[in-house]
N, C-alpha and C. Protein backbone atom coordinates (compact mmCIF):
# COMPACT_ATOMS: atom_id res chain seq x y z
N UNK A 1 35.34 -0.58 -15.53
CA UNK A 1 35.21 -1.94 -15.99
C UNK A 1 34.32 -2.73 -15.06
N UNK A 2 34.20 -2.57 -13.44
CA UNK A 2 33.60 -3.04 -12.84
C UNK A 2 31.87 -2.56 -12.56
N UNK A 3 31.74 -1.71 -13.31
CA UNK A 3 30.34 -1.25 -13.78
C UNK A 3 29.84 -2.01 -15.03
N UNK A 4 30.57 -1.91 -15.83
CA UNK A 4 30.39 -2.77 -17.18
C UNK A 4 29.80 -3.87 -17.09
N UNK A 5 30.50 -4.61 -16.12
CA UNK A 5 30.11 -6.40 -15.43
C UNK A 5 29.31 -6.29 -15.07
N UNK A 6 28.67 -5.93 -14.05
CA UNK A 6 27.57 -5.16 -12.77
C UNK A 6 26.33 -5.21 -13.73
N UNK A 7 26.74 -4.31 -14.99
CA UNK A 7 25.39 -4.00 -15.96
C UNK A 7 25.43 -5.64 -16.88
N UNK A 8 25.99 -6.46 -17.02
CA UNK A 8 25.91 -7.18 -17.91
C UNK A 8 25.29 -8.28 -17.32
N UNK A 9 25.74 -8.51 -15.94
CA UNK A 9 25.27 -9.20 -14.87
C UNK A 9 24.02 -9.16 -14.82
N UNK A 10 23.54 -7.85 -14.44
CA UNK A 10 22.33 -7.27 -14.06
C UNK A 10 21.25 -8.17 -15.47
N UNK A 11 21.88 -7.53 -16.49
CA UNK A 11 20.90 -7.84 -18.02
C UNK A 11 20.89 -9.37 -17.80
N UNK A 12 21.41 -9.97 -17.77
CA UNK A 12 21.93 -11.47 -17.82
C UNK A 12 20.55 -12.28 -16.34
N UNK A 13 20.49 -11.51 -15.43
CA UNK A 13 19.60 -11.91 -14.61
C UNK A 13 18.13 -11.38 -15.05
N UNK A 14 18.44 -10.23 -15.31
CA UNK A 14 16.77 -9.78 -16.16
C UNK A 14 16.37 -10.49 -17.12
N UNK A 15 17.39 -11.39 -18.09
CA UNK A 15 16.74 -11.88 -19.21
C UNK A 15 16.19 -13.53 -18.52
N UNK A 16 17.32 -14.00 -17.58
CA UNK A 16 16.53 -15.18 -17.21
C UNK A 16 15.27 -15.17 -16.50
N UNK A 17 15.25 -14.32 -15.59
CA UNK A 17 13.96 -14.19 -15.04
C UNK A 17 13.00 -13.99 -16.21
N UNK A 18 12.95 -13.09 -17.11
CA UNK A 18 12.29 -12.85 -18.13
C UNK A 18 11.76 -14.26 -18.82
N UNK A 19 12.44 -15.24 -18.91
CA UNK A 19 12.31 -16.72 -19.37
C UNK A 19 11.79 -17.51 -18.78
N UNK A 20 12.08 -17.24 -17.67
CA UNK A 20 11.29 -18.12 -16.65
C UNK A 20 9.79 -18.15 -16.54
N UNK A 21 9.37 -16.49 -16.43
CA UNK A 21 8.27 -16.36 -16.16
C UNK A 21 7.42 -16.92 -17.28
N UNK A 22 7.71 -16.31 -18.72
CA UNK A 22 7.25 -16.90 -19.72
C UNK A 22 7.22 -18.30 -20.05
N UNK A 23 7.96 -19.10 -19.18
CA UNK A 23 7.95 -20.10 -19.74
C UNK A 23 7.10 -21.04 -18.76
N UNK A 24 6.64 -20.34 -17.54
CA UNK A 24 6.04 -20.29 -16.39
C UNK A 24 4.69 -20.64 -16.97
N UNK A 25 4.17 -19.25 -17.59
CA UNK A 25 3.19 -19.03 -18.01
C UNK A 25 2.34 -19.82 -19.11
N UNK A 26 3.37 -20.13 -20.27
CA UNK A 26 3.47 -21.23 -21.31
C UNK A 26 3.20 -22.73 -20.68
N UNK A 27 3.39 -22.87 -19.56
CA UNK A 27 3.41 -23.81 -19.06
C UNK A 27 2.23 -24.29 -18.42
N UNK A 28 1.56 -23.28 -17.59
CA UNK A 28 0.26 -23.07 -17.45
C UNK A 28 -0.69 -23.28 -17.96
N UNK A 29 -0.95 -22.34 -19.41
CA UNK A 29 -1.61 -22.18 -20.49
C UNK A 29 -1.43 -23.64 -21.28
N UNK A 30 -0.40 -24.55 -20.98
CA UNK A 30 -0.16 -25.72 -21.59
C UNK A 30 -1.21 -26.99 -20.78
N UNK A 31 -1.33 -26.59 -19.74
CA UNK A 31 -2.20 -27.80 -18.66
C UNK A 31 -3.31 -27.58 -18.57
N UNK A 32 -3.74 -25.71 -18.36
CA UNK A 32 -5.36 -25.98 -17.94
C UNK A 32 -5.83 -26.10 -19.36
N UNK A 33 -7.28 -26.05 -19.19
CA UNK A 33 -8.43 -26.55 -20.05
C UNK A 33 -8.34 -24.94 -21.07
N UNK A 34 -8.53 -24.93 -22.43
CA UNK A 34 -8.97 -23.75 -23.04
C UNK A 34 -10.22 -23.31 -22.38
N UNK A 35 -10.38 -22.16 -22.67
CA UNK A 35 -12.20 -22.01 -22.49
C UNK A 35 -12.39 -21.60 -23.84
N UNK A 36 -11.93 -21.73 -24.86
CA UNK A 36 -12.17 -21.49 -26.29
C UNK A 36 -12.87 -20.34 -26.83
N UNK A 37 -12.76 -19.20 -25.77
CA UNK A 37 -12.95 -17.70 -26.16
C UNK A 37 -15.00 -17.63 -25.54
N UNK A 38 -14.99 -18.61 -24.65
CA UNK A 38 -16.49 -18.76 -24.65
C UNK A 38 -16.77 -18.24 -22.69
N UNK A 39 -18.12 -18.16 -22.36
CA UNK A 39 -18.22 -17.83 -21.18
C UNK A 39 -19.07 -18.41 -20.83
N UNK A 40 -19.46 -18.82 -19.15
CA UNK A 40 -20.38 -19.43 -18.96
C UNK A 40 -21.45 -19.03 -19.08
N UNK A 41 -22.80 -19.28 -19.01
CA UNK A 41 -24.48 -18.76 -19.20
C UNK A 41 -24.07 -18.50 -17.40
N UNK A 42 -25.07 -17.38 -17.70
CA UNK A 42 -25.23 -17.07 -15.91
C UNK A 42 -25.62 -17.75 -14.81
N UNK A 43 -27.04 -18.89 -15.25
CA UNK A 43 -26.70 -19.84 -13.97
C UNK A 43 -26.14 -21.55 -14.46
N UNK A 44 -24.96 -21.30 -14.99
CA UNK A 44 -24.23 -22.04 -15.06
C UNK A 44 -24.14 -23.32 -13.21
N UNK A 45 -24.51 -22.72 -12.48
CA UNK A 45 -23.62 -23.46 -11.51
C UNK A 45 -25.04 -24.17 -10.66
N UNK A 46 -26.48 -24.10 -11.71
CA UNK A 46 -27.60 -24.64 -11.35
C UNK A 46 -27.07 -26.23 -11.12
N UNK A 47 -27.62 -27.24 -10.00
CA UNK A 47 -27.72 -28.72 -9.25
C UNK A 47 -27.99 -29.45 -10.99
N UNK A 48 -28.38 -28.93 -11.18
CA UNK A 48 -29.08 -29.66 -12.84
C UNK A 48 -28.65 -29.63 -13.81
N UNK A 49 -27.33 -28.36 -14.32
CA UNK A 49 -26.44 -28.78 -15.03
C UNK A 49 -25.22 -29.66 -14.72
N UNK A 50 -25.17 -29.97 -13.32
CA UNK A 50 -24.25 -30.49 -13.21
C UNK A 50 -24.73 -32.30 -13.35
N UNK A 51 -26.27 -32.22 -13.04
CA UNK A 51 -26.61 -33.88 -13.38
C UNK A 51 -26.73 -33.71 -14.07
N UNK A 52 -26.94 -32.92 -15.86
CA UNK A 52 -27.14 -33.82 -16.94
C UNK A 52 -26.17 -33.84 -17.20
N UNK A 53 -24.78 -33.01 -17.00
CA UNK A 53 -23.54 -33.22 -17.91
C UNK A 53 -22.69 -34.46 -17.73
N UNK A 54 -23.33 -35.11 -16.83
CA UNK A 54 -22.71 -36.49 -16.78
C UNK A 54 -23.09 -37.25 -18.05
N UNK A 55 -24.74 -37.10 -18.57
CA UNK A 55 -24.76 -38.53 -19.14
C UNK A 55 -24.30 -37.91 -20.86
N UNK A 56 -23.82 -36.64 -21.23
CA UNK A 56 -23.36 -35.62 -22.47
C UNK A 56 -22.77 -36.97 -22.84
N UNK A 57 -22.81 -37.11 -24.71
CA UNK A 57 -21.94 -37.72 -25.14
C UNK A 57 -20.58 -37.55 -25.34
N UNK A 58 -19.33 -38.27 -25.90
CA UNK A 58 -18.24 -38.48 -25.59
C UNK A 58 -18.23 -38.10 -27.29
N UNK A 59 -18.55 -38.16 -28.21
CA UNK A 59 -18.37 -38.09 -29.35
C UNK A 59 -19.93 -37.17 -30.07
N UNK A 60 -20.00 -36.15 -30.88
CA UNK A 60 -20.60 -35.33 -31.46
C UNK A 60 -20.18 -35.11 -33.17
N UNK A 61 -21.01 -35.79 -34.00
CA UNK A 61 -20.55 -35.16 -35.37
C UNK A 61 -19.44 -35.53 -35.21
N UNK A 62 -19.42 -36.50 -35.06
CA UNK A 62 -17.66 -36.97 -35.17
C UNK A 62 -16.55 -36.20 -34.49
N UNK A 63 -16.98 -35.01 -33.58
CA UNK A 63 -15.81 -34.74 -32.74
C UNK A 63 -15.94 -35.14 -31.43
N UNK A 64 -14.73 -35.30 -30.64
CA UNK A 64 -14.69 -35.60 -29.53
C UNK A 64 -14.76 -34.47 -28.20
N UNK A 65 -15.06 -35.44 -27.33
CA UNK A 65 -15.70 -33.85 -26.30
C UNK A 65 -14.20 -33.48 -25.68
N UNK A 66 -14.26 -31.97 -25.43
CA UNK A 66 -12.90 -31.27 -25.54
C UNK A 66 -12.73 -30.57 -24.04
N UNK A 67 -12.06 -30.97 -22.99
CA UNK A 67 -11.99 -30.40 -21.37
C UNK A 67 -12.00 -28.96 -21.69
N UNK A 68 -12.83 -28.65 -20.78
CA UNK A 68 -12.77 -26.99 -20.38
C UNK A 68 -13.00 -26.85 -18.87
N UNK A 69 -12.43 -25.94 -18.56
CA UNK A 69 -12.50 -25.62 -17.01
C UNK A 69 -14.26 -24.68 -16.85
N UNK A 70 -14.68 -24.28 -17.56
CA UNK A 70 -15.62 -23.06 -17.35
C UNK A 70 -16.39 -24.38 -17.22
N UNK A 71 -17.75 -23.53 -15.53
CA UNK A 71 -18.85 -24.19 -15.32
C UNK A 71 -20.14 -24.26 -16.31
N UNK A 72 -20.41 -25.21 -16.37
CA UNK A 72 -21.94 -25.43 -17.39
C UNK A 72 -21.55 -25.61 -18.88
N UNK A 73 -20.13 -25.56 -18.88
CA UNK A 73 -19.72 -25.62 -20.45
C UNK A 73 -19.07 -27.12 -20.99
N UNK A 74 -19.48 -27.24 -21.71
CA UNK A 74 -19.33 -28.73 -22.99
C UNK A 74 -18.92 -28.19 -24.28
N UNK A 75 -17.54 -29.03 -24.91
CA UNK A 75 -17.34 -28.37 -26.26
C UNK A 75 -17.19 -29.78 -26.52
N UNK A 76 -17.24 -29.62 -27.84
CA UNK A 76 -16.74 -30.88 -29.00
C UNK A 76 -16.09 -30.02 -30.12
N UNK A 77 -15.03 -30.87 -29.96
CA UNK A 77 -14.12 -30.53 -31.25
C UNK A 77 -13.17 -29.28 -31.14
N UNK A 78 -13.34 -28.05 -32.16
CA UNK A 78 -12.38 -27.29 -32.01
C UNK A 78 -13.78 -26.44 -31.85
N UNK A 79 -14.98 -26.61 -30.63
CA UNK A 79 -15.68 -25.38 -31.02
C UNK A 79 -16.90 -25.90 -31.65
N UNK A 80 -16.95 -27.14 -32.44
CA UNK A 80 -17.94 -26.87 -33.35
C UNK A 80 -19.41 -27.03 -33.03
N UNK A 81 -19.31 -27.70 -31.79
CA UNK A 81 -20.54 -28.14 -30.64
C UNK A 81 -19.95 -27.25 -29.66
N UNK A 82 -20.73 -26.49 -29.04
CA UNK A 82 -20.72 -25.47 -27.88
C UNK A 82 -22.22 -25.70 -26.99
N UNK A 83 -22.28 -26.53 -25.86
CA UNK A 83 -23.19 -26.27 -25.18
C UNK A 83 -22.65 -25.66 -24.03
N UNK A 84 -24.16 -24.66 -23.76
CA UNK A 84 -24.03 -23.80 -22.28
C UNK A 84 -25.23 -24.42 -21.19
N UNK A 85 -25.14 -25.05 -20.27
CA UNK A 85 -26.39 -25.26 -19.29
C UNK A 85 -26.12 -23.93 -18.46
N UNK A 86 -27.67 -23.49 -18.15
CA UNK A 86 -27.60 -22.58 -17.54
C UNK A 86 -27.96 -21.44 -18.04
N UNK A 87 -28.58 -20.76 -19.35
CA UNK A 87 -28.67 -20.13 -19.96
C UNK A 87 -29.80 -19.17 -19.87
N UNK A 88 -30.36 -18.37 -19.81
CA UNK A 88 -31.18 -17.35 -19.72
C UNK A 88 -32.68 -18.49 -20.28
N UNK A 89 -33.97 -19.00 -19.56
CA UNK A 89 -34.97 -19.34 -20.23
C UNK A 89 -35.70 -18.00 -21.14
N UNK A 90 -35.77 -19.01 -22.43
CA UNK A 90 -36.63 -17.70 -23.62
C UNK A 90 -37.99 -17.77 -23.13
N UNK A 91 -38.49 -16.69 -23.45
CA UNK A 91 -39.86 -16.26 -23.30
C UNK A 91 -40.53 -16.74 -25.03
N UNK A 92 -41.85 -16.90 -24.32
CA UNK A 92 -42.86 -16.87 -26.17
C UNK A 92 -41.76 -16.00 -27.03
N UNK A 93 -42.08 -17.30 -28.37
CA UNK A 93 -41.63 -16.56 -29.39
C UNK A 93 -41.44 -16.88 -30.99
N UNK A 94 -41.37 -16.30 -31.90
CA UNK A 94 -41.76 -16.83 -33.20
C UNK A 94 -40.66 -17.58 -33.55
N UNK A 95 -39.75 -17.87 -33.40
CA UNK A 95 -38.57 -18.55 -34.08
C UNK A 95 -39.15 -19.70 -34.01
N UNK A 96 -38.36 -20.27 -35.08
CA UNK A 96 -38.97 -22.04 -35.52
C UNK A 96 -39.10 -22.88 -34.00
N UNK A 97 -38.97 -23.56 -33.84
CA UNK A 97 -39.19 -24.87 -32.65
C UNK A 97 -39.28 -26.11 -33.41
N UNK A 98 -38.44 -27.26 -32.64
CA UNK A 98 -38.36 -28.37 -33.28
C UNK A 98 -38.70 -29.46 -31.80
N UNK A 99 -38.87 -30.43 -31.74
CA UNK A 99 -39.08 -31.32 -30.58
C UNK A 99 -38.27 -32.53 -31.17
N UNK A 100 -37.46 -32.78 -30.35
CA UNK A 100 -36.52 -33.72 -30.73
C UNK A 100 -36.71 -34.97 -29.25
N UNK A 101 -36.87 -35.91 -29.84
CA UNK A 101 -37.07 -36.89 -28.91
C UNK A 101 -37.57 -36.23 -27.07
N UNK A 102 -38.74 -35.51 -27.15
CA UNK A 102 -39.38 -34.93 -26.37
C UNK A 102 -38.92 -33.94 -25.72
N UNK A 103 -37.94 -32.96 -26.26
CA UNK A 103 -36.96 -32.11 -25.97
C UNK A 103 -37.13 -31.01 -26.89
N UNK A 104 -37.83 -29.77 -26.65
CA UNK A 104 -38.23 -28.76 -27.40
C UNK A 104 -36.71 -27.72 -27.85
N UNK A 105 -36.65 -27.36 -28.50
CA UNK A 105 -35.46 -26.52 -29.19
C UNK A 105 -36.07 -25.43 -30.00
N UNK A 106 -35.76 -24.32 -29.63
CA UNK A 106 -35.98 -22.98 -30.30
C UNK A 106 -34.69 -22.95 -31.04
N UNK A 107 -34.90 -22.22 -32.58
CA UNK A 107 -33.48 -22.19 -33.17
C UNK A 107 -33.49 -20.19 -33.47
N UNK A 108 -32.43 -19.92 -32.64
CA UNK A 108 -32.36 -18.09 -31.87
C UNK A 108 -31.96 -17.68 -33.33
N UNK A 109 -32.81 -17.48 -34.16
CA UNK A 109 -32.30 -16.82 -35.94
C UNK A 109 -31.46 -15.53 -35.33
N UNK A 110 -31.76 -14.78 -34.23
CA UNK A 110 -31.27 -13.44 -34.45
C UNK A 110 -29.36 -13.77 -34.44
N UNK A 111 -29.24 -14.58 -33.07
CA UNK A 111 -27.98 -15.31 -32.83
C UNK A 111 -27.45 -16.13 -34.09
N UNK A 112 -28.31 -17.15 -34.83
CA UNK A 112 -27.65 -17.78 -35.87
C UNK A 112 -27.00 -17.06 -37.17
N UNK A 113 -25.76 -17.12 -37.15
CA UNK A 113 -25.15 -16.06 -38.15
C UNK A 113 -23.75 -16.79 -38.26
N UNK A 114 -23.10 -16.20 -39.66
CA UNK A 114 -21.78 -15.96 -39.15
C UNK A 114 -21.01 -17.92 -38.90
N UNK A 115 -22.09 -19.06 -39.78
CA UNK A 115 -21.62 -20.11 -40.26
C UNK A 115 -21.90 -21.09 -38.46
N UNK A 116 -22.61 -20.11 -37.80
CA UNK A 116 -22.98 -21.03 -36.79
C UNK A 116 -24.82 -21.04 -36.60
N UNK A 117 -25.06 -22.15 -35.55
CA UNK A 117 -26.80 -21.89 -35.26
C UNK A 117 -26.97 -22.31 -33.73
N UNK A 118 -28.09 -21.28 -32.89
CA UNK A 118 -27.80 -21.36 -31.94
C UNK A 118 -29.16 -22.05 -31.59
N UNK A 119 -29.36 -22.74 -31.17
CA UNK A 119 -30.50 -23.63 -30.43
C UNK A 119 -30.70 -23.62 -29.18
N UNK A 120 -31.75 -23.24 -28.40
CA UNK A 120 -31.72 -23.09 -27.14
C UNK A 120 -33.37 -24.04 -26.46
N UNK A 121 -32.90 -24.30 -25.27
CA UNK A 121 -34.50 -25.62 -25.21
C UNK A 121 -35.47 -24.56 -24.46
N UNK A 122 -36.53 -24.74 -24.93
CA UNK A 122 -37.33 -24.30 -24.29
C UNK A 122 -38.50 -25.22 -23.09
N UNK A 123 -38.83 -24.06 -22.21
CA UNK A 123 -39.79 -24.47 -21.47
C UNK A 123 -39.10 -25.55 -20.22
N UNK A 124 -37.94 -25.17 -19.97
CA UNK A 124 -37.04 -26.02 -19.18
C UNK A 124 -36.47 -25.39 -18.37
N UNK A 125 -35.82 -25.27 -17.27
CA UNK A 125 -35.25 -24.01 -16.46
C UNK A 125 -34.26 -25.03 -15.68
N UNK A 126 -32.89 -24.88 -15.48
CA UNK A 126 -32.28 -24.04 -15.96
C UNK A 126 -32.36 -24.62 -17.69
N UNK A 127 -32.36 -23.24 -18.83
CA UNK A 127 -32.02 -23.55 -20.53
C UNK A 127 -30.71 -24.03 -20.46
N UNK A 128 -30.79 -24.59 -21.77
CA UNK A 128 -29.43 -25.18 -22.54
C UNK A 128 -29.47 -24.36 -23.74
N UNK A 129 -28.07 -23.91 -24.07
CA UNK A 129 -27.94 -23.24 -25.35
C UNK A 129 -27.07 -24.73 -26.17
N UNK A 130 -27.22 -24.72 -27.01
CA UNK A 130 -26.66 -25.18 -27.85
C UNK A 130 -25.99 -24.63 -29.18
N UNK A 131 -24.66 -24.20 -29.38
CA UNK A 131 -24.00 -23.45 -31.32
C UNK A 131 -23.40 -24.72 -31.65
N UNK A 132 -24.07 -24.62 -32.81
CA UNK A 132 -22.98 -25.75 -33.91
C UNK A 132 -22.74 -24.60 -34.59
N UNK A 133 -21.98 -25.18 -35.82
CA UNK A 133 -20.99 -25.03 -36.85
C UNK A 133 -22.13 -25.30 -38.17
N UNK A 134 -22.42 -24.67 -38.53
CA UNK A 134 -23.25 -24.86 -39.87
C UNK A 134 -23.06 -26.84 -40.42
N UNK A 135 -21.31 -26.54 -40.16
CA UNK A 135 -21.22 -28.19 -40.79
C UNK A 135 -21.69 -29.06 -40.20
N UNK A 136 -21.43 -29.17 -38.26
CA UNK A 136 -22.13 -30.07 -37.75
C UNK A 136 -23.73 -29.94 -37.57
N UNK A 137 -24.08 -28.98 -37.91
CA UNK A 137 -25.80 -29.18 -37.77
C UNK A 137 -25.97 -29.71 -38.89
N UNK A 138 -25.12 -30.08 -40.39
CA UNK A 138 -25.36 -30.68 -41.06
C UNK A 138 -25.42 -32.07 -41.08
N UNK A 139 -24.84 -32.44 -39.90
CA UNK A 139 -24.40 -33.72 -39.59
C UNK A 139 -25.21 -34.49 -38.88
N UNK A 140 -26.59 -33.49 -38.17
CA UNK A 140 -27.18 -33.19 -37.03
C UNK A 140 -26.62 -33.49 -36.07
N UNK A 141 -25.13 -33.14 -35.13
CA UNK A 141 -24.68 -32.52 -34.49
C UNK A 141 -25.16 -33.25 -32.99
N UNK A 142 -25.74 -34.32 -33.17
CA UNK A 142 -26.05 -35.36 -31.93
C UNK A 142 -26.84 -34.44 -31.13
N UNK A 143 -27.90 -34.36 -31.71
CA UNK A 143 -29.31 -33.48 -31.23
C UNK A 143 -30.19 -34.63 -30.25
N UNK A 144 -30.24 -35.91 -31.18
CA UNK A 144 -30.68 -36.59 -30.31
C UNK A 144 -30.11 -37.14 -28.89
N UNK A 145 -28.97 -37.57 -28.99
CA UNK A 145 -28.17 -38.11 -27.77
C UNK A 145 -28.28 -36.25 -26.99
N UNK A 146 -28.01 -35.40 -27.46
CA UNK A 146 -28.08 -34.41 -26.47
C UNK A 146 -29.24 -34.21 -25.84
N UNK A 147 -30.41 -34.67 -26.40
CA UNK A 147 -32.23 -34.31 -25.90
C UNK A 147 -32.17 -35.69 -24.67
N UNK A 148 -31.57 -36.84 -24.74
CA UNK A 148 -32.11 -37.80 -23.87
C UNK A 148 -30.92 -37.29 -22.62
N UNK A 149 -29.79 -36.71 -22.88
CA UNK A 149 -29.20 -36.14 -21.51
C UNK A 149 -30.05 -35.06 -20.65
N UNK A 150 -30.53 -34.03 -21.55
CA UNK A 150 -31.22 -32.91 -21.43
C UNK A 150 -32.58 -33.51 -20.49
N UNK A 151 -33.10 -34.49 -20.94
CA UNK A 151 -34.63 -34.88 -20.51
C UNK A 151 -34.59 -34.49 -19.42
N UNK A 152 -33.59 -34.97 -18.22
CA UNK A 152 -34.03 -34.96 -16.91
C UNK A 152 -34.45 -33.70 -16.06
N UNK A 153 -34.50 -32.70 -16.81
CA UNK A 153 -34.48 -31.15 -16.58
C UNK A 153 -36.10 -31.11 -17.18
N UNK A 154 -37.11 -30.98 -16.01
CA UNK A 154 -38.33 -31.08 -16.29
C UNK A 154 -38.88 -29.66 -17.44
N UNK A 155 -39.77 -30.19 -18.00
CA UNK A 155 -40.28 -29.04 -19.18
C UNK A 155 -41.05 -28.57 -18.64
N UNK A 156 -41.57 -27.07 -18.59
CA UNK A 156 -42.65 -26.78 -17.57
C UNK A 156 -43.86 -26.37 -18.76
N UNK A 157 -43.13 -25.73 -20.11
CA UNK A 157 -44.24 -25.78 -20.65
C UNK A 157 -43.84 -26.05 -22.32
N UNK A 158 -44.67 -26.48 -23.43
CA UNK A 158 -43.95 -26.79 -24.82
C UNK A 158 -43.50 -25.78 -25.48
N UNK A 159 -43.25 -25.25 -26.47
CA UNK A 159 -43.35 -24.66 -27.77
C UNK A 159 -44.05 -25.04 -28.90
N UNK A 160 -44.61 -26.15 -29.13
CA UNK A 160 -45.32 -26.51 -30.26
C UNK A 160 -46.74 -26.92 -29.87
């Protein structure tokens, strides 16, 4: 009988600990920032993403900008605006190019798929990627307010 207890005891402390931790963890996962399944661009941790992401708007296509812990990263909404500073600069290349309030944008067709579009600036170092959501590029997705944050990141050469 005094084994019986011993084991019930035993279970009885395994299951709280068991609760704890999980609820430890839950708890965690409840405070920090999502990173919304996304990663930083590799030189994320360039002097220059960190000055333009100050002047990023607060509102995009009608969503609001969403905390994340990952460096160089900006979301709006659930996702539907994804910028990366820091991003690999593109080399020459045929994809469209648009210049948006003096802010060149390549739109990456190979990347755009799959109800998103990926825009990346050219001729700027460190790049900005930019994914919308098919819907918010319908919205245009505050292309402009994002090009006059972007400016201060000198262009070294155009696309158009």
């Amino acid at each position: 009988m005094g084994d019986h207890t011993h084991r019930r005891r035993n279970a009885a402390i395994g299951i709280g600990l068991t609760v704890t931790i999980v609820a430890g963890v839950l708890a965690v996962r409840a405070v920090s920032a999502p990173d919304f399944g996304i990663e930083s661009a590799p030189d994320a941790g360039h002097p220059r993403c960190a000055q333009v992401a100050r002047s990023y708007p607060e509102k995009i296509a009608g969503s609001a900008r969403a905390a994340t812990d990952l460096p160089g990263v900006t979301v709006w909404g659930d996702a539907d605006v994804v910028l990366r500073c820091g991003a690999p600069v593109p080399s020459a290349t045929v994809d469209p190019c648009v210049n948006v309030d003096g802010v060149d944008w390549v739109v990456d067709e190979s990347r755009s798929k799959d109800g998103h579009k990926v825009l990346i600036t050219y001729g700027r170092e460190p790049a900005v990627e930019l994914t919308v959501t098919d819907a918010a590029a319908h919205e245009g997705a505050g292309l402009v307010d994002l090009s006059h944050a972007i400016e201060p990141i000198r262009q070294g050469s155009p696309c158009i």
